[in-house]
Coordinates of C-alpha atoms in Angstrom, one line a residue:
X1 CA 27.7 -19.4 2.6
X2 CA 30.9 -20.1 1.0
X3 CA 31.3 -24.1 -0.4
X4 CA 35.4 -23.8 -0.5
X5 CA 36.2 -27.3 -1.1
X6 CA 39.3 -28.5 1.6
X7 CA 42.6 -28.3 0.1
X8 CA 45.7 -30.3 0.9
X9 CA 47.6 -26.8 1.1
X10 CA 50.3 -25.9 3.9
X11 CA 48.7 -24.6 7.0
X12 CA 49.8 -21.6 9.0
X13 CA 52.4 -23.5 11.0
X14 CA 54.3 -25.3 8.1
X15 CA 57.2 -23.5 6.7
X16 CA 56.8 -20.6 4.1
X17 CA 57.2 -22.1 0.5
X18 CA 58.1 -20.5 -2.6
X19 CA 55.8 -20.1 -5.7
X20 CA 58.2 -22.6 -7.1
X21 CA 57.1 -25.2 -4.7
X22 CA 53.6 -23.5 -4.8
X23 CA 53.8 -24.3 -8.5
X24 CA 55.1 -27.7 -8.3
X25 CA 52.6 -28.4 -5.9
X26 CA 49.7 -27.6 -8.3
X27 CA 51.2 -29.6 -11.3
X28 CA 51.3 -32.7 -9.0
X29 CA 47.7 -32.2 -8.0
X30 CA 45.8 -31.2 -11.0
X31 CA 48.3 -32.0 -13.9
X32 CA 46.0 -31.9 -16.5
X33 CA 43.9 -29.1 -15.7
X34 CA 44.2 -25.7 -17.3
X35 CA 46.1 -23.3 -15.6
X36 CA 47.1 -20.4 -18.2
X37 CA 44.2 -18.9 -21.2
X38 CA 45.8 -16.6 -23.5
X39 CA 43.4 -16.1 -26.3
X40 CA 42.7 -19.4 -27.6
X41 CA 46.4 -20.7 -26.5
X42 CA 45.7 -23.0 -23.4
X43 CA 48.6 -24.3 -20.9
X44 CA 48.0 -27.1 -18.0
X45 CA 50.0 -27.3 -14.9
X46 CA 52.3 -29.7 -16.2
X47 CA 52.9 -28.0 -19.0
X48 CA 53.3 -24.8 -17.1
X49 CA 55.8 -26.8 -14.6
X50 CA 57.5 -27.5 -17.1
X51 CA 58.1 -24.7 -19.1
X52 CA 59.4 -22.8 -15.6
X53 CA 62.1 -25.5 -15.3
X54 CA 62.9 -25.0 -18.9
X55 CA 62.7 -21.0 -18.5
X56 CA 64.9 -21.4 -15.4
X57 CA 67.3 -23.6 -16.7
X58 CA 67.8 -21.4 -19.9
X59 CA 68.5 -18.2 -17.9
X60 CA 71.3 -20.5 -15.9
X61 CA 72.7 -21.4 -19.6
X62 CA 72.8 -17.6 -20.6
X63 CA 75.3 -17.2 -17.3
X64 CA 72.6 -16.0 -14.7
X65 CA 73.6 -16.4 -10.9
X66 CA 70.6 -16.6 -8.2
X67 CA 70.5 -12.4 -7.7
X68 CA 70.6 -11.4 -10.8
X69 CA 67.9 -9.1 -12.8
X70 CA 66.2 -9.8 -16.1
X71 CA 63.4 -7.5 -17.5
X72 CA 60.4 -7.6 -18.7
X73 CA 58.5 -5.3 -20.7
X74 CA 55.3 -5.6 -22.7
X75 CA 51.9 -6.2 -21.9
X76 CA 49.9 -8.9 -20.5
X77 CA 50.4 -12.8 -21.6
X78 CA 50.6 -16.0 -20.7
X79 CA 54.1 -16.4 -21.4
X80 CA 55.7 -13.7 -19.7
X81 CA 53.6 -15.2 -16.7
X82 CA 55.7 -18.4 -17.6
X83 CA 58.6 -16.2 -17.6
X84 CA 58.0 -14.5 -14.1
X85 CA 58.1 -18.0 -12.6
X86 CA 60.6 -19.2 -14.1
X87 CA 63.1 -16.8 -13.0
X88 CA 61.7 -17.6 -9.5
X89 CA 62.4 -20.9 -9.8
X90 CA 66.1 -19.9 -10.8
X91 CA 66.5 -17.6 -8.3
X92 CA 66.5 -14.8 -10.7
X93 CA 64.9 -11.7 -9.6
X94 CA 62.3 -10.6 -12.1
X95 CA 61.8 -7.1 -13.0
X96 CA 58.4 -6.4 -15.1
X97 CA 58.0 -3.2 -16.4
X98 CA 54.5 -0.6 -17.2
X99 CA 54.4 -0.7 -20.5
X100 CA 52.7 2.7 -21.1
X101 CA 56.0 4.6 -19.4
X102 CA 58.0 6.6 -21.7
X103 CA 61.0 5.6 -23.1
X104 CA 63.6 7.9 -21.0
X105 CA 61.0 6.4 -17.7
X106 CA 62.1 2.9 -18.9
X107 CA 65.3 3.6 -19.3
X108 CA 66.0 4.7 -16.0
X109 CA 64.6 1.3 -14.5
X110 CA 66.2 -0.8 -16.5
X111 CA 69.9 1.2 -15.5
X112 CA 68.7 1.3 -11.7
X113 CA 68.0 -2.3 -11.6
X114 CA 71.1 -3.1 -13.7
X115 CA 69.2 -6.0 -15.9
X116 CA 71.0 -8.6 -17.3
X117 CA 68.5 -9.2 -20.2
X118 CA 65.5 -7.3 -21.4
X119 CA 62.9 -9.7 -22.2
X120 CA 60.3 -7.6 -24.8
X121 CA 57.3 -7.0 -26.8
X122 CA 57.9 -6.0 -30.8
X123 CA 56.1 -3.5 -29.7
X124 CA 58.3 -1.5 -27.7
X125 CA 61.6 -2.5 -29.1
X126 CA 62.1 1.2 -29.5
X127 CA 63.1 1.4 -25.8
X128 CA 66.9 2.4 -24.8
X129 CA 68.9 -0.6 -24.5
X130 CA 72.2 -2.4 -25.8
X131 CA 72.2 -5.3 -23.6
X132 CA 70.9 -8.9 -24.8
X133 CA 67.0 -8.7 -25.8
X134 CA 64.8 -12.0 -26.1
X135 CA 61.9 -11.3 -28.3
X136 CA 58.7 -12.7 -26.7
X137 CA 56.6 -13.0 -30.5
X138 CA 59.4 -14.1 -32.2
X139 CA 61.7 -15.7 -30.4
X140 CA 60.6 -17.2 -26.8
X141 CA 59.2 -19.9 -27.3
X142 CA 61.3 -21.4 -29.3
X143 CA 64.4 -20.4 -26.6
X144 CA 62.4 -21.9 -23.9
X145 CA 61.4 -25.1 -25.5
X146 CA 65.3 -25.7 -26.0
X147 CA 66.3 -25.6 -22.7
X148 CA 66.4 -28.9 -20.3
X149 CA 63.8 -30.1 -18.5
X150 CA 65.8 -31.9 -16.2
X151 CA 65.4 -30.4 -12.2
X152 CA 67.1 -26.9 -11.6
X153 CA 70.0 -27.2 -9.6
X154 CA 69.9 -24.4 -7.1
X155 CA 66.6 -23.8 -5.6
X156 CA 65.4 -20.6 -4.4
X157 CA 64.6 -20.3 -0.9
X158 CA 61.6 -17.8 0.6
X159 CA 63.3 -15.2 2.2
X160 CA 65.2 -14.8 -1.5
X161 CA 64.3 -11.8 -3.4
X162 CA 62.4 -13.0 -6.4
X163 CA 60.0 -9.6 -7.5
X164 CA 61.5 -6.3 -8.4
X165 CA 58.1 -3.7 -8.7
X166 CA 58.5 0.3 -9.7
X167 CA 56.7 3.1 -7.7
X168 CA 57.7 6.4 -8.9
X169 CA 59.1 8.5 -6.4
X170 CA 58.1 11.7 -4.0
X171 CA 61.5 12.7 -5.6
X172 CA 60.1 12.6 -9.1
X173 CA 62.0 9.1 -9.5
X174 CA 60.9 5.5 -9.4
X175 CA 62.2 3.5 -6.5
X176 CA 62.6 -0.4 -7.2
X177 CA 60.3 -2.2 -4.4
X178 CA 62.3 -5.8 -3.4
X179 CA 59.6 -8.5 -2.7
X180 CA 60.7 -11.8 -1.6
X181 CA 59.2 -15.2 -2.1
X182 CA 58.2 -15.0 1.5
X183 CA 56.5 -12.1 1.2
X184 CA 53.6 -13.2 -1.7
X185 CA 53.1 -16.8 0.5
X186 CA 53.3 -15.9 3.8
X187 CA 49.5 -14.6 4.1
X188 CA 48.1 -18.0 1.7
X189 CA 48.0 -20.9 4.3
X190 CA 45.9 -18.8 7.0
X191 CA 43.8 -17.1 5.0
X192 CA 43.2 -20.4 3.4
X193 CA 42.9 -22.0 6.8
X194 CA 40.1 -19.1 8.1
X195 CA 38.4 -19.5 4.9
X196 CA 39.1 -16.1 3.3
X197 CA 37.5 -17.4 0.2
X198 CA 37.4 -14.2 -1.7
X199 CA 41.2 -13.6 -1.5
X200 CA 42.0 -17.4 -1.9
X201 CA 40.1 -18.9 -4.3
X202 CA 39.4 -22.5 -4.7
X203 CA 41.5 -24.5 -7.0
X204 CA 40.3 -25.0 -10.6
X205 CA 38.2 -21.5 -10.1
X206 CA 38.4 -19.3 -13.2
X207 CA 40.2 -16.0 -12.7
X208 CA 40.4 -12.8 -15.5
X209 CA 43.5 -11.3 -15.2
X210 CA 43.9 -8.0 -16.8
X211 CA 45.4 -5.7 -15.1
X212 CA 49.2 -4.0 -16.0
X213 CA 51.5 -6.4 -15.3
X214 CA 53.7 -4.3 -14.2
X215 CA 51.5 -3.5 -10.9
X216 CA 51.4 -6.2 -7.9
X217 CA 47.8 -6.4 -8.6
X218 CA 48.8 -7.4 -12.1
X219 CA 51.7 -9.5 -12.2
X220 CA 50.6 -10.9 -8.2
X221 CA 47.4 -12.0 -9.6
X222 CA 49.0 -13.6 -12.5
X223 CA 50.8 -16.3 -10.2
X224 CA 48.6 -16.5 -7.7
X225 CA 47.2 -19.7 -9.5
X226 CA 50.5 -21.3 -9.6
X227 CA 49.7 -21.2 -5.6
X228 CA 46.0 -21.9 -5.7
X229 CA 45.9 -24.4 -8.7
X230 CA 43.2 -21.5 -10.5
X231 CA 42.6 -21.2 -14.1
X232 CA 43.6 -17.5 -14.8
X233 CA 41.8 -15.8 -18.1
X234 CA 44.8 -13.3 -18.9
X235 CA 43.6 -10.1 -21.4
X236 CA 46.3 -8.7 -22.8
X237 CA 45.0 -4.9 -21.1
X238 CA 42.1 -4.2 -19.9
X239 CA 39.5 -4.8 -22.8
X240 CA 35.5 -4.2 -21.3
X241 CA 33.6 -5.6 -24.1
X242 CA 36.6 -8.9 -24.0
X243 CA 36.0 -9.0 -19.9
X244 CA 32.4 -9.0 -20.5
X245 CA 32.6 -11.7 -23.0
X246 CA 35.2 -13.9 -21.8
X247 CA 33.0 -13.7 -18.2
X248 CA 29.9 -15.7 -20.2
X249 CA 32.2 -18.2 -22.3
X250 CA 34.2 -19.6 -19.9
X251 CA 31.9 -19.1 -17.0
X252 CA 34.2 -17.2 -14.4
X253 CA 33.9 -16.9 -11.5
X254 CA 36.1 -14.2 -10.0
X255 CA 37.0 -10.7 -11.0
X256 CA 39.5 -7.7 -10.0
X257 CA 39.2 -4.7 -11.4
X258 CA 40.5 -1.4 -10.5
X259 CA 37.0 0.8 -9.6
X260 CA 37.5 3.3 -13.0
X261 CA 37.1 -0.2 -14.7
X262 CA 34.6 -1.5 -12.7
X263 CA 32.6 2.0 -14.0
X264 CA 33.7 1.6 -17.5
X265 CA 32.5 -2.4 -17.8
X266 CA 28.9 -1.2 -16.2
X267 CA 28.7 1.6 -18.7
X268 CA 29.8 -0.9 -21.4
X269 CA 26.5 -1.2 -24.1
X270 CA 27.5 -4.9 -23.6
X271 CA 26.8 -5.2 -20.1
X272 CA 23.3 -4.3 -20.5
X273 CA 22.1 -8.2 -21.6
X274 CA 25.5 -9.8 -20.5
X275 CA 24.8 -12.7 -17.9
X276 CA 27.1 -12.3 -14.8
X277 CA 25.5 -15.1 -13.2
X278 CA 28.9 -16.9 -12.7
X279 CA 30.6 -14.8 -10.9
X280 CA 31.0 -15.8 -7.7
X281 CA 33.0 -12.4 -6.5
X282 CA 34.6 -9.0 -7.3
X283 CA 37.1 -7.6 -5.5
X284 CA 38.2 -4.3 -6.3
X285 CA 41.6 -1.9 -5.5
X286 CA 44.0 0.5 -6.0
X287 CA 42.1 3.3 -5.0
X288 CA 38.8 4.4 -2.9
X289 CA 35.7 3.6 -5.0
X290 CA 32.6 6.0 -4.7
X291 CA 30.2 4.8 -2.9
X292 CA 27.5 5.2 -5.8
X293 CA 29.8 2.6 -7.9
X294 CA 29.9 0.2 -5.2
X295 CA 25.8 0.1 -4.7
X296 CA 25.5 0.0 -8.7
X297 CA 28.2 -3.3 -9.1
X298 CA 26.6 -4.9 -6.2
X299 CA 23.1 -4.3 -7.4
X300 CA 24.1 -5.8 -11.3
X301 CA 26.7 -8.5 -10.2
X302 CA 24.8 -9.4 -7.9
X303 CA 28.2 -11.4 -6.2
X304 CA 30.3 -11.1 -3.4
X305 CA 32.2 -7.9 -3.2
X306 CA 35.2 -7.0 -1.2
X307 CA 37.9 -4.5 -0.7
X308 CA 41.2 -4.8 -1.3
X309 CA 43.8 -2.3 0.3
X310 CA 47.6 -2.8 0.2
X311 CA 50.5 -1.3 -1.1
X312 CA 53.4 -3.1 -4.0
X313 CA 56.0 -2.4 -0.4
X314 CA 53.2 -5.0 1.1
X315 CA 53.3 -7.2 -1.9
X316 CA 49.6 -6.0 -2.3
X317 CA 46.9 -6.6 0.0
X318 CA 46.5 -6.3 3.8
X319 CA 43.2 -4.8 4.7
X320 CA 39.9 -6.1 3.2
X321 CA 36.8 -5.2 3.5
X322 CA 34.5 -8.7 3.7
X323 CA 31.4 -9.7 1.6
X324 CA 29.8 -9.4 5.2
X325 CA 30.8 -5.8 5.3
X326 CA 28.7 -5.0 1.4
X327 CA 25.8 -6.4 2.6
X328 CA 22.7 -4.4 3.5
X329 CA 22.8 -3.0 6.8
X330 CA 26.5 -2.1 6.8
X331 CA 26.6 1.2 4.7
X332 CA 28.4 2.6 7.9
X333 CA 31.3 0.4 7.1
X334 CA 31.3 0.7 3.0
X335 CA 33.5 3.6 3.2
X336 CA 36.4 1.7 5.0
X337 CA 39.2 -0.3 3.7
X338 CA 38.0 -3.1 6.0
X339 CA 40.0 -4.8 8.6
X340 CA 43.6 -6.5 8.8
X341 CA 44.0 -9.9 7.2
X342 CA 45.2 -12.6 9.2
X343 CA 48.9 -12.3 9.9
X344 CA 48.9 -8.3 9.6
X345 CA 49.1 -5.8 11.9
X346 CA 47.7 -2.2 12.0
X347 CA 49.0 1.0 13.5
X348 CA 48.3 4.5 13.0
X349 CA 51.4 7.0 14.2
X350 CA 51.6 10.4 15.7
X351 CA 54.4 12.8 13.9
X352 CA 56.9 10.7 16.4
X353 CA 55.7 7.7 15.4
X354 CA 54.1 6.4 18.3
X355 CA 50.8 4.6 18.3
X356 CA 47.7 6.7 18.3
X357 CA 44.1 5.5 20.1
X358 CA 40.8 5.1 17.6
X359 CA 39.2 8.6 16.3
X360 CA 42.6 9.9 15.7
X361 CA 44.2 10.8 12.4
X362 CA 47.6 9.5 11.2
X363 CA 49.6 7.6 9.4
X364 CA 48.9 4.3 8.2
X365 CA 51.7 1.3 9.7
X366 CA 51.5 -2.3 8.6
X367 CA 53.6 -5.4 10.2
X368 CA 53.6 -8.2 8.6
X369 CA 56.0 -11.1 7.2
X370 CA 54.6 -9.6 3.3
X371 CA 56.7 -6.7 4.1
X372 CA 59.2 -5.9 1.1
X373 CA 63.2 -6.6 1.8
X374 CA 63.6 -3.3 0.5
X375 CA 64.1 -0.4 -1.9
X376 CA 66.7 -1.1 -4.4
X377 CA 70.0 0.6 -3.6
X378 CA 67.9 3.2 -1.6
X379 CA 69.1 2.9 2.4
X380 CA 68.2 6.1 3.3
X381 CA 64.5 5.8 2.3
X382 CA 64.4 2.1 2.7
X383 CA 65.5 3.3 6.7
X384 CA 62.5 5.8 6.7
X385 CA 60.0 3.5 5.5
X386 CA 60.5 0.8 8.1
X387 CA 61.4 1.7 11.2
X388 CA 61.8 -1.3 13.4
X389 CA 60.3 -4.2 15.2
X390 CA 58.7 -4.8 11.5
X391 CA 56.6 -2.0 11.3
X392 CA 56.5 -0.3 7.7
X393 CA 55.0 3.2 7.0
X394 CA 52.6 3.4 4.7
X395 CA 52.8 7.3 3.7
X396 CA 48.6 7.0 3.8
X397 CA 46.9 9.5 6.6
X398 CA 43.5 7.0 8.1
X399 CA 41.5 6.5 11.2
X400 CA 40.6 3.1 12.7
X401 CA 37.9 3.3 14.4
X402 CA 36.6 1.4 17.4
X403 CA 35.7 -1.5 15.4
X404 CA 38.7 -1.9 13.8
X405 CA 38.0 -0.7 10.4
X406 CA 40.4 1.3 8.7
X407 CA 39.1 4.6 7.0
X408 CA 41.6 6.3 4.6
X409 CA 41.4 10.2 4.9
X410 CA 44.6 11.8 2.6
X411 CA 48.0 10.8 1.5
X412 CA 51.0 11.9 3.4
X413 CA 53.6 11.5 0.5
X414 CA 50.8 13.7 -2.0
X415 CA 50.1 10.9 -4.2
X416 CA 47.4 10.8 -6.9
X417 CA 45.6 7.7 -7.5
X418 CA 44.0 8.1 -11.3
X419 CA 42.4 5.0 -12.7
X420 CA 44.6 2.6 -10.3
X421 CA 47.7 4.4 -11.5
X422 CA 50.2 6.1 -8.7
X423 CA 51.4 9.6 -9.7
X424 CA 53.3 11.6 -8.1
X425 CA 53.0 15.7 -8.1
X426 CA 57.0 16.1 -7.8
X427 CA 57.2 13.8 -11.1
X428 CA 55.0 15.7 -13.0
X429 CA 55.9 19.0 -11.9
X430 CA 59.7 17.9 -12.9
X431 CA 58.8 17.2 -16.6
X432 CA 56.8 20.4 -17.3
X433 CA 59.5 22.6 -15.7
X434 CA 61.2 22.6 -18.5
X435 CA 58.2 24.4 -20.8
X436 CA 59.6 27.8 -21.9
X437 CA 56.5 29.5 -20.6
X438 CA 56.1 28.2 -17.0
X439 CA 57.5 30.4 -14.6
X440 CA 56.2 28.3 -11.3
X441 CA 53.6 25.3 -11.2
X442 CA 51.7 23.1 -8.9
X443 CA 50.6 19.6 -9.6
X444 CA 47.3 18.2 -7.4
X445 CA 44.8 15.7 -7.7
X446 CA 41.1 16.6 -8.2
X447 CA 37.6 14.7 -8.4
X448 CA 37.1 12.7 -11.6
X449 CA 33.7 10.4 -12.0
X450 CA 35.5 8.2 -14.2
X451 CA 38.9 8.0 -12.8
X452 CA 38.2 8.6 -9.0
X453 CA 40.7 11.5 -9.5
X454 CA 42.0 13.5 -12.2
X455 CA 45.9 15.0 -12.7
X456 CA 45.4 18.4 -12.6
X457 CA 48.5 21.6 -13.3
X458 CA 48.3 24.7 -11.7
X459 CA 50.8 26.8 -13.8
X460 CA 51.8 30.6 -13.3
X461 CA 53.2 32.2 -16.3
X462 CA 56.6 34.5 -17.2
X463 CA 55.8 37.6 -17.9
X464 CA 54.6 38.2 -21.2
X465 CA 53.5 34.7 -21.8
X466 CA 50.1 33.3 -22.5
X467 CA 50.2 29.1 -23.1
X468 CA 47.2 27.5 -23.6
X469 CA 46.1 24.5 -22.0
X470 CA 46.5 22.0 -24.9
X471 CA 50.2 23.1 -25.1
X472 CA 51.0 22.4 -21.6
X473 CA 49.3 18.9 -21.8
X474 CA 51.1 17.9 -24.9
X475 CA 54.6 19.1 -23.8
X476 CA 54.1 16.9 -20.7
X477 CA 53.3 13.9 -23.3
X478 CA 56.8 14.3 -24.9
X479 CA 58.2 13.7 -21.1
X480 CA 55.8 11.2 -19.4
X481 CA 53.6 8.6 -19.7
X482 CA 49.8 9.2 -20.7
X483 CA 48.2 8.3 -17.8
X484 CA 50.8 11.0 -15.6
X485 CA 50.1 13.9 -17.6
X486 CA 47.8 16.4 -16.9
X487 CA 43.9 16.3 -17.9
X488 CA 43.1 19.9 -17.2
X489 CA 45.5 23.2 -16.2
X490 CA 44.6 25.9 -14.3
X491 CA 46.3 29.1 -14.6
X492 CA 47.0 31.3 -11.2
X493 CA 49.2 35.1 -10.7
X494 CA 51.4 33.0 -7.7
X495 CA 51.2 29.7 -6.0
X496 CA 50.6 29.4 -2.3
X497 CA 53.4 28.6 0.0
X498 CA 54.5 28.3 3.7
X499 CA 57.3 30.9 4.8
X500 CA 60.1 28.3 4.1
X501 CA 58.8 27.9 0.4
X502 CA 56.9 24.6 0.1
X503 CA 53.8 25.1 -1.6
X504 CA 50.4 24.7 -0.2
X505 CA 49.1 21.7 -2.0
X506 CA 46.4 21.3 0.6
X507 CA 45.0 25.1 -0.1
X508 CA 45.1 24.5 -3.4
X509 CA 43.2 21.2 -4.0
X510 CA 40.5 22.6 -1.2
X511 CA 38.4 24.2 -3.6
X512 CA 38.3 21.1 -5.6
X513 CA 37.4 18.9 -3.2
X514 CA 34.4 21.2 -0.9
X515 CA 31.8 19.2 0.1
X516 CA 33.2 15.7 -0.4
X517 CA 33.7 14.1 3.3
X518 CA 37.4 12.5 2.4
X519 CA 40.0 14.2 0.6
X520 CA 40.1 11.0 -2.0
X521 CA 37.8 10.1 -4.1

């Protein structure tokens, strides 16, 4: 059984606090004790206190009002965690972007969320921009640590938006998901309360982050130990042979991993020897995970496992499927997303969006105070996406069944999940229009043992033409990020489509797909 220690924590009844007070909190507890690991950089929770005073004071000196956007866009570290907090604790909404998005993608955000600064990596300097920059290598540090540390004026309260995440669009463009303070605390003090150990882990615990930042499972696991007083490990990306080494040295004890990297750290040669023996548990997201994985982590980590199902509009998890539900015994249940967290709510909807009974298909609704605020200067889809009373639509087709256990069958909206990364057919299908030898094309998702699925183009030709594959995939790299581009392309006489001209994505990924029991993978 799980030895959670008691923690002097708000319980379910006390207001909802921000992860400024979260943070506060922690630094008063444990002051001394590590809270940030970058490399061999080390930062308690004073220091890390501190520092977001300082950060939020500094982004008040350059003229920020609560409100206001600033950027971020690199990869993972410990001070551009400092730096998400910090605008928290300002009342500055921050705005973290993927780093692996093209420059034109990053462009866009930056204009649609009207940033007011662009904090960024050397690295990607080369983005478009002519506002002010802050240079994280360079010249961070050395901005922060000039900046009072006297106590902000204006503190943020939790229904304040604080989080501004990216999902790219059924439209082919991203929409900017608002997330409150409210929203990434509400959840904590109950599932601390009913002792959801493996989602709420026990201060001083040691915690790998490395994941994109730029995902809720990246940057929301980043703070989360400003709220739980954890130690968190943070890999600049995701490195196996670093995972597998940092796991051993500092003696960690909990993991997240998308499941394509869950496969690629078991296939690592260093996992072979490597002693996972303090790990206490994994719990894995962002997409389904075969069922074959799951046995083969659980067999070598030998640790708690869990699912984790949520969406960034849910400011991440929801559903989870327990330790309990891993163990031998319950393969019947392995294939679910598990069952609604303490202070969530599940629904599936007909087409009219009323509430259908077990057995039946359709689509996924979730109530819940983690609910986003918003989309970003979107009313129209913000409108469609919750529809009242608090519910949210998910765009996800599932089935709970009798138990309560929430099996995911398809996606409504036609998203592909590839390696934990959302892409979106339209998007694709957008950038390779414009190749001088595609007449018509489709854009589906297809079974990939490494990536759980694979981007695939189905192109017809003009007349006369004959690209090759290699063409079409490095056209698409001159328009979109890596990981949205096609692996493989398929070449057809005609796409399929319904009399009023949508195509038949469903017809076309069938083939693909025969014999699997779920139309995700």
């Amino acid at each position: 059984m799980n030895d959670t220690p008691t923690r002097n924590r708000p319980t379910s009844d006390q207001h909802c606090y921000t992860f400024s007070e979260g943070l506060a909190r922690s630094a008063a507890e444990n002051p001394q004790q590590i809270a940030l690991r970058f490399g061999e950089r080390t930062t308690t929770f004073a220091e890390y206190d501190r520092h977001a005073t300082q950060i939020a004071n500094g982004l008040a000196a350059m003229g920020l009002k609560k409100g206001d956007r600033i950027a971020y866009l690199g990869k993972n570290s410990d001070i551009c965690v400092e730096l998400c907090v910090g605008a928290s604790r300002a009342g500055v909404v921050f705005v973290p972007i993927i780093w692996r998005l093209a420059p034109a993608e990053v462009d866009f955000i930056l204009k649609d969320c009207g940033a007011k600064i662009l904090f960024v990596e050397d690295a990607f300097r080369n983005v478009p921009w002519d506002g002010d920059t802050v240079h994280m290598e360079n010249e961070f540090a050395a901005w922060r640590d000039r900046q009072s540390d006297a106590p902000v004026a204006s503190q943020p309260v939790a229904d304040e938006a604080f989080l501004q995440l990216y999902t790219s669009g059924t439209t082919g463009k991203p929409k900017g998901v608002v997330l409150s303070n409210r929203n990434g605390t509400c959840l904590r003090p109950r599932l601390e309360a009913e002792n959801i150990y493996w989602y709420c882990a026990a201060p001083g615990d040691t915690m790998i982050f490395a994941m994109p930042y730029g995902h809720i499972a990246g940057v929301g696991t980043a703070i989360s130990g400003a709220l739980g007083g954890q130690e968190i490990i943070i890999h600049a990306e995701f490195d196996p042979a670093l995972l597998i080494s940092d796991v051993q040295k500092y003696a960690v004890k909990w993991l997240f991993l998308v499941p394509a990297a869950l496969g690629i750290m078991l296939a690592h040669p260093d996992a072979e020897n490597a002693d996972f023996s303090s790990v206490k548990g994994l719990t894995y997201g962002a997409s389904p995970i075969p069922l074959d994985l799951l046995k083969e982590g659980v067999d070598r980590l030998r640790c708690d496992f869990a699912q984790l199902y949520g969406l960034t509009e849910t400011y991440g998890t929801v559903i989870s499927l327990s330790p309990e539900d891993h163990l031998p015994g319950r393969e019947h249940v392995m294939r679910s997303a598990g069952k609604p967290l303490p202070g969530v709510e599940l629904r599936i909807l007909d087409e009219n969006l009323n509430p259908l009974p077990p057995g039946i298909i359709g689509e996924v609704a979730i109530r819940s105070e983690c609910v986003m605020i918003e989309y970003w200067n979107r009313p129209e889809e913000t409108a469609k996406a919750l529809i009242g009373d608090g519910w949210f639509r998910t765009g996800d087709a599932g089935i709970v069944d009798e138990e309560g256990y929430l099996y995911i069958q398809d996606r409504i909206k036609d998203m592909i999940i590839s390696g934990g990364e959302n892409v979106y057919p339209a998007e694709v299908e957008s950038a390779l229009y414009g190749h001088p030898d595609i007449a018509d094309i489709a854009v589906i998702g297809v079974p990939d043992p490494k990536w759980g699925e694979a981007v695939k183009a189905v192109v017809v030709c003009k007349d006369g033409c004959q690209p090759d594959e290699a063409s079409i995939i490095a056209y698409a790299r001159q328009q979109i990020a890596g990981f949205k581009c096609p692996k493989t392309v398929d070449f057809i006489s005609a796409l399929p489509r319904n009399p009023s001209g949508k195509i038949l994505r469903r017809e076309l990924r069938a083939p693909y797909w025969e014999g699997l029991d779920r139309q995700v993978n």
